[in-house]
GROMACS .gro file of C-alpha atoms in nm:
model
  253
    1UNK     CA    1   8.606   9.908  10.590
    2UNK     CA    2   8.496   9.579  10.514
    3UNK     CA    3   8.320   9.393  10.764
    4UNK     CA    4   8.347   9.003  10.714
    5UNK     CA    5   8.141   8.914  11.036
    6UNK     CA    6   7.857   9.086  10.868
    7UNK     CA    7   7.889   8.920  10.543
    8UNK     CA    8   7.960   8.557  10.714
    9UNK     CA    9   7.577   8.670  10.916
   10UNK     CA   10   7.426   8.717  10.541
   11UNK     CA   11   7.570   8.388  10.400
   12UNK     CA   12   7.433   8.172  10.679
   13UNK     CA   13   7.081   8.340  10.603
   14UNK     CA   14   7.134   8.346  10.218
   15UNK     CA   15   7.254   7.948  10.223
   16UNK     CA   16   6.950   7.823  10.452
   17UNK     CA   17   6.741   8.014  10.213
   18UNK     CA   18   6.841   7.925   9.876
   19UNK     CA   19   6.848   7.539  10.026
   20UNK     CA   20   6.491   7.541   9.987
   21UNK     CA   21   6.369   7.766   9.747
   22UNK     CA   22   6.391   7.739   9.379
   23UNK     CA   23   6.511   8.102   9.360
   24UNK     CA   24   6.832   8.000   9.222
   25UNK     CA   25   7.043   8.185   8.986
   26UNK     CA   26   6.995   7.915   8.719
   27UNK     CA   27   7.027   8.030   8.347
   28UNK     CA   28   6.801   7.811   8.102
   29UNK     CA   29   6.899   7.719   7.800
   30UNK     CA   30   6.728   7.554   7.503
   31UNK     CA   31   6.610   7.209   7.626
   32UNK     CA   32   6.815   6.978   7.378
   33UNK     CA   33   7.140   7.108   7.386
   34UNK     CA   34   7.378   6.906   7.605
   35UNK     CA   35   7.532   7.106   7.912
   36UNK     CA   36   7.945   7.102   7.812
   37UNK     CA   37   7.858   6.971   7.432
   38UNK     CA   38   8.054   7.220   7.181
   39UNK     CA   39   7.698   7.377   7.093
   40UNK     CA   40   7.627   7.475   7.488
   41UNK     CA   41   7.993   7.616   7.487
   42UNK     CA   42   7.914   7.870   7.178
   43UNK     CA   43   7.495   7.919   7.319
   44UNK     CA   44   7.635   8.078   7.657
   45UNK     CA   45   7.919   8.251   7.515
   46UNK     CA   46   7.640   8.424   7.336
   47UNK     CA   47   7.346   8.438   7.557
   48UNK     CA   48   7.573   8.557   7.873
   49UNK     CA   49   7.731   8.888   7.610
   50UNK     CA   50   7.370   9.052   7.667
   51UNK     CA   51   7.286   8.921   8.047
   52UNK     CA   52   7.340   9.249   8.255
   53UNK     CA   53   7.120   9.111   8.553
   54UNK     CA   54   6.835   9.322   8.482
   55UNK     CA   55   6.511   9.083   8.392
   56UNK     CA   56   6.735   8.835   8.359
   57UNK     CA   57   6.490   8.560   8.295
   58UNK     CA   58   6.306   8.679   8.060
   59UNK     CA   59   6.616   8.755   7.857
   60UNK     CA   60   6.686   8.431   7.844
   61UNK     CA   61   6.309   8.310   7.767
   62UNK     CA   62   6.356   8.563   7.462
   63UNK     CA   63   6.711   8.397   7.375
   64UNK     CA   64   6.609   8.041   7.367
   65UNK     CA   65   6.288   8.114   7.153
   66UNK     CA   66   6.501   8.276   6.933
   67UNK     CA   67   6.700   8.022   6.920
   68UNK     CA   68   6.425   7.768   6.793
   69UNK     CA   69   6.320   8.017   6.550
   70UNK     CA   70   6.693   8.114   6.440
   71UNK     CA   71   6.926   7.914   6.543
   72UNK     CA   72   7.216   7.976   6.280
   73UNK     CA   73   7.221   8.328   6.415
   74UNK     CA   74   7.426   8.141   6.682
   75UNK     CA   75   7.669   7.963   6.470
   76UNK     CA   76   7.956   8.246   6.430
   77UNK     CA   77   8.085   8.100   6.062
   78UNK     CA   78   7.690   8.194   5.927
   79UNK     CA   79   7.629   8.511   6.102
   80UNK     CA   80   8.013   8.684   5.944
   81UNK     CA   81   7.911   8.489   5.575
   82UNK     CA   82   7.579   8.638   5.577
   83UNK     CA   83   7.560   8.984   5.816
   84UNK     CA   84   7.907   9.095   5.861
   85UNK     CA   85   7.852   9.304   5.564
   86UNK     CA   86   7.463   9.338   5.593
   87UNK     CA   87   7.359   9.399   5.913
   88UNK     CA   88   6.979   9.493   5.876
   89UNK     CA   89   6.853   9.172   5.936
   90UNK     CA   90   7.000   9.083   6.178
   91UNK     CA   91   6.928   9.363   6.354
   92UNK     CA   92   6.577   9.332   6.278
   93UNK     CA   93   6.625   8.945   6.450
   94UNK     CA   94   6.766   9.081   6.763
   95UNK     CA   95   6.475   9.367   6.798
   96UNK     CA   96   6.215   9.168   6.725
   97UNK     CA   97   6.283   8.827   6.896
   98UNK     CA   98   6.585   8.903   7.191
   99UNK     CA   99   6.464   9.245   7.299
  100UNK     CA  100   6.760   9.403   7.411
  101UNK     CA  101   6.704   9.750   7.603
  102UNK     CA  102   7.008   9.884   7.324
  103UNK     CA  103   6.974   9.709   7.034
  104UNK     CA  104   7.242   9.887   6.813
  105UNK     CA  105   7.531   9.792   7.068
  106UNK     CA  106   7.341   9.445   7.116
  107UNK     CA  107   7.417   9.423   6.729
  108UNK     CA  108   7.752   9.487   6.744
  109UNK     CA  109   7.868   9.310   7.079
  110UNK     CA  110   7.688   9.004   6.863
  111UNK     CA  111   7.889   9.067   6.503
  112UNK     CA  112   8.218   9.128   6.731
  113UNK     CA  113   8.180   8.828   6.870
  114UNK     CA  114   8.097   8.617   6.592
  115UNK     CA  115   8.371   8.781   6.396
  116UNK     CA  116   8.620   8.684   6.660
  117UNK     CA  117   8.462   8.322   6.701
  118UNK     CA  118   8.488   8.262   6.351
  119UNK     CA  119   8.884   8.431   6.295
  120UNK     CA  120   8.991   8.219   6.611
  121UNK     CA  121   8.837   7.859   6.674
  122UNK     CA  122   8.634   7.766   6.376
  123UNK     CA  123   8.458   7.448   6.348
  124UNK     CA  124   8.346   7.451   6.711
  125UNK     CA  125   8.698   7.434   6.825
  126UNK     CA  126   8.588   7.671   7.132
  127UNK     CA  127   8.521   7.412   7.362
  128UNK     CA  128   8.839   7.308   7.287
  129UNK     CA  129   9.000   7.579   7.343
  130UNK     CA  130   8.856   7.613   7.707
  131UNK     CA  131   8.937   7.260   7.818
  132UNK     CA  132   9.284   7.321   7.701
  133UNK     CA  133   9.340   7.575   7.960
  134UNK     CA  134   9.430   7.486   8.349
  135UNK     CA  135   9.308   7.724   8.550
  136UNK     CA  136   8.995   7.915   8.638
  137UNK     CA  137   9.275   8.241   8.691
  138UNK     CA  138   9.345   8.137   8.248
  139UNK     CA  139   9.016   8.077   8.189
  140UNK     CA  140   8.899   8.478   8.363
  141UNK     CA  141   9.162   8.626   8.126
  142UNK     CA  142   9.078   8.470   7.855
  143UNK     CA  143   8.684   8.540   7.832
  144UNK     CA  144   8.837   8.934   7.967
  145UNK     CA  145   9.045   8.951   7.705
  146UNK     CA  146   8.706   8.870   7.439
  147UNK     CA  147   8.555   9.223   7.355
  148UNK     CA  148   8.230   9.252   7.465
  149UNK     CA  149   8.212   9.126   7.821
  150UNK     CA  150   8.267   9.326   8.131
  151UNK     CA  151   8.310   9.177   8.513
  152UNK     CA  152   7.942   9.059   8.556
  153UNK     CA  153   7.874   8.935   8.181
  154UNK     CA  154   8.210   8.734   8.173
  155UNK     CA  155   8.196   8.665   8.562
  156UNK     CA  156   7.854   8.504   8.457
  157UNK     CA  157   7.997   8.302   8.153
  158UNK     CA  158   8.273   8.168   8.372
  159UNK     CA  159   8.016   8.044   8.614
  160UNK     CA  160   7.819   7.873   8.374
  161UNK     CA  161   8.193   7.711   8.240
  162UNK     CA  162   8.286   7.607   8.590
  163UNK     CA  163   7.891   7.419   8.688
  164UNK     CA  164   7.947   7.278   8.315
  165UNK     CA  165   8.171   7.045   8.474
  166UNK     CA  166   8.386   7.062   8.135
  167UNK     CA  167   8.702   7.143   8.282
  168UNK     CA  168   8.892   6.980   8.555
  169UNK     CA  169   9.108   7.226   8.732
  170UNK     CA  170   9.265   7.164   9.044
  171UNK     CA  171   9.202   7.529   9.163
  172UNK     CA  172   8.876   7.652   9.313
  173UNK     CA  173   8.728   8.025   9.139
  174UNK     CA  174   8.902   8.345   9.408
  175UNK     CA  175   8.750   8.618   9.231
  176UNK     CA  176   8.388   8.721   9.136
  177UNK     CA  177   8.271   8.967   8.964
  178UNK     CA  178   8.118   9.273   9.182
  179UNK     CA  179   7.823   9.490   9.001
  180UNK     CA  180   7.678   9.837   9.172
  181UNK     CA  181   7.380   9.571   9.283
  182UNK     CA  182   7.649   9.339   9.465
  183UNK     CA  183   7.769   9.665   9.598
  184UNK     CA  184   7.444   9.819   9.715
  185UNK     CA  185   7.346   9.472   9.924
  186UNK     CA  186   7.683   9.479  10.068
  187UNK     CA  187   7.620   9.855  10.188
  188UNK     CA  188   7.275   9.787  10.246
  189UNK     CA  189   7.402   9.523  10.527
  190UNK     CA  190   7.706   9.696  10.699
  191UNK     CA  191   7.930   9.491  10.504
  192UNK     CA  192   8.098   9.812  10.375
  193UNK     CA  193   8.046  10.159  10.462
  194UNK     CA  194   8.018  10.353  10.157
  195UNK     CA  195   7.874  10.277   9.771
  196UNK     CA  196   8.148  10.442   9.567
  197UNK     CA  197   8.435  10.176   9.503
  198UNK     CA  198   8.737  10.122   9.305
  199UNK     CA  199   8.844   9.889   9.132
  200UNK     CA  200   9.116   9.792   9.424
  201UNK     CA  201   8.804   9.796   9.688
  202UNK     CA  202   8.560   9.603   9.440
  203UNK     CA  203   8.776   9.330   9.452
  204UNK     CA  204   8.862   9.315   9.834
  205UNK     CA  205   8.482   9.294   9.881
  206UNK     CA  206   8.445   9.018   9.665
  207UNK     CA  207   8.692   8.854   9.819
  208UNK     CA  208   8.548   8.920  10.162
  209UNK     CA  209   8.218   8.724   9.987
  210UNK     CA  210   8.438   8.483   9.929
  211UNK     CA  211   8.655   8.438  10.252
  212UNK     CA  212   8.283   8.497  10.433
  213UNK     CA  213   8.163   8.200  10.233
  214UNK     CA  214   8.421   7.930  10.280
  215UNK     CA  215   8.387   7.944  10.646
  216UNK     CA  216   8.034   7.821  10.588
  217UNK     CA  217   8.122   7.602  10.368
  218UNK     CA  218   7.974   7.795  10.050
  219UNK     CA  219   8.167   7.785   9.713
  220UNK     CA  220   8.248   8.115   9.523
  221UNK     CA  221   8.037   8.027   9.252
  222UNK     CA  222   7.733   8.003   9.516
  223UNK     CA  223   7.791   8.311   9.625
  224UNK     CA  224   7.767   8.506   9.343
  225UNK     CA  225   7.461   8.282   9.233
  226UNK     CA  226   7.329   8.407   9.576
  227UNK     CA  227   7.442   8.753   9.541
  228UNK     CA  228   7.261   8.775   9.172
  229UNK     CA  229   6.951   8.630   9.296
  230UNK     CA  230   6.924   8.852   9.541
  231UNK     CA  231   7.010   9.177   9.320
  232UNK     CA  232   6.777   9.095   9.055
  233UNK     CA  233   6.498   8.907   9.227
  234UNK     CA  234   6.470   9.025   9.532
  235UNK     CA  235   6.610   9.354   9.542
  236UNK     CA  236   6.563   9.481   9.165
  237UNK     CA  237   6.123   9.392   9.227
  238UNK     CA  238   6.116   9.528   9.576
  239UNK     CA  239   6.025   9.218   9.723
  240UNK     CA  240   6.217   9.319  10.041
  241UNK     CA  241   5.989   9.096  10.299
  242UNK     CA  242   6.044   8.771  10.086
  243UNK     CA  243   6.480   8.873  10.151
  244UNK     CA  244   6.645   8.591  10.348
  245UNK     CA  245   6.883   8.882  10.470
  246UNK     CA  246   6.639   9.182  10.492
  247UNK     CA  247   6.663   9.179  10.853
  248UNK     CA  248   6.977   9.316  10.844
  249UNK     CA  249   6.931   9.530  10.571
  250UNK     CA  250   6.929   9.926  10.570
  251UNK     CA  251   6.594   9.961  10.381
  252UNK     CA  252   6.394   9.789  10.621
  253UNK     CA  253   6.503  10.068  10.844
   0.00000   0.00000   0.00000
């Protein structure tokens, strides 16, 4: 069902490409916070709650000038003392500035989450928390277990953790998160024969992605950077003769 020769094909194509282009799945943040500081930790933890893929970048463009223009909306302890109970304006915030295609469940995913910051590691004791753990495998469950993220939100937010550099585990990432776009190139290429998976067969193809990519010498986390570049930059904008894999690819036909 799966065919790893085909996906080993794609991530020799996909690795000489991204090499040399600056199509990278890089996520931008605002330009003076410090990548693994205690203020990065609680920025991606929100920006990456919202991230479905879809216009990705300009998601985040929207996020970090929100950020400049309100910034305490990302400190959980101010957004519970002063929305929790009044949620208009904050709503208003998110509309108007962040542009989320559902704003009333952007709203709560972003009081949910600030509720649970606040109730659990106050006083930026987040980052602590996630250098405390020792493993990737702790750190999955523990963003999983967060309401609010599903596999490609919190697979994103542990990808952003793990190029942080924060932590220092001694095991490499063996799972990553598989959206219907992941799916579609995989199905697109012959790497599977079918688009309806479950949950068992979502992750045995990402972890043919993954067995595919070590024997070229590609880390996890590249691949999914790879994959998601490809889904929403490529793929999502029809840009089909620009694909570093489209010769394979079903559509061409």
């Amino acid at each position: 069902m799966f065919d790893i020769d085909k996906a080993t094909l794609c991530v020799e194509k996909m690795k000489k490409y991204f090499r040399s282009s600056d199509e990278a799945a890089n996520v931008e943040i605002p330009s003076h916070i410090e990548i693994s500081s205690s203020d990065y930790v609680t920025y991606i933890f929100y920006s990456c709650l919202l991230d479905y893929g879809m216009r990705s970048s300009t998601y985040h463009s929207n996020l970090i000038h929100t950020y400049q223009k309100y910034k305490d909306i990302f400190d959980p302890y101010y957004v519970v003392k002063n929305y929790k109970n009044d949620s208009e304006k904050l709503l208003e915030i998110i509309k108007e500035n962040i542009h989320p295609r559902y704003p009333n469940i952007a709203l709560k995913k972003w009081l949910d989450l600030s509720i649970f910051l606040n109730r659990n590691y106050p006083d930026n004791q987040l980052k602590q928390k996630i250098c405390s753990l020792s493993s990737y495998k702790e750190l999955y469950h523990f963003i999983m277990g967060i309401k609010g993220y599903g596999q490609k939100t919190g697979g994103l937010l542990l990808r952003l953790i793990y190029e942080s550099g924060m932590c220092h585990f001694t095991d490499e990432l063996d799972d990553i998160p598989i959206d219907r776009h992941d799916v579609e190139i995989s199905y697109l290429n012959g790497i599977v024969d079918k688009e309806q998976l479950n949950p068992k067969e979502l992750k045995l193809l990402g972890t043919t992605w993954i067995q595919a990519a070590k024997s070229r010498g590609v880390s996890a986390c590249d691949i999914d950077k790879y994959l998601w570049s490809i889904g929403n930059r490529l793929c999502f904008k029809k840009r089909c003769f620009e694909c570093p894999i489209q010769e394979e690819c079903k559509t061409k036909m």
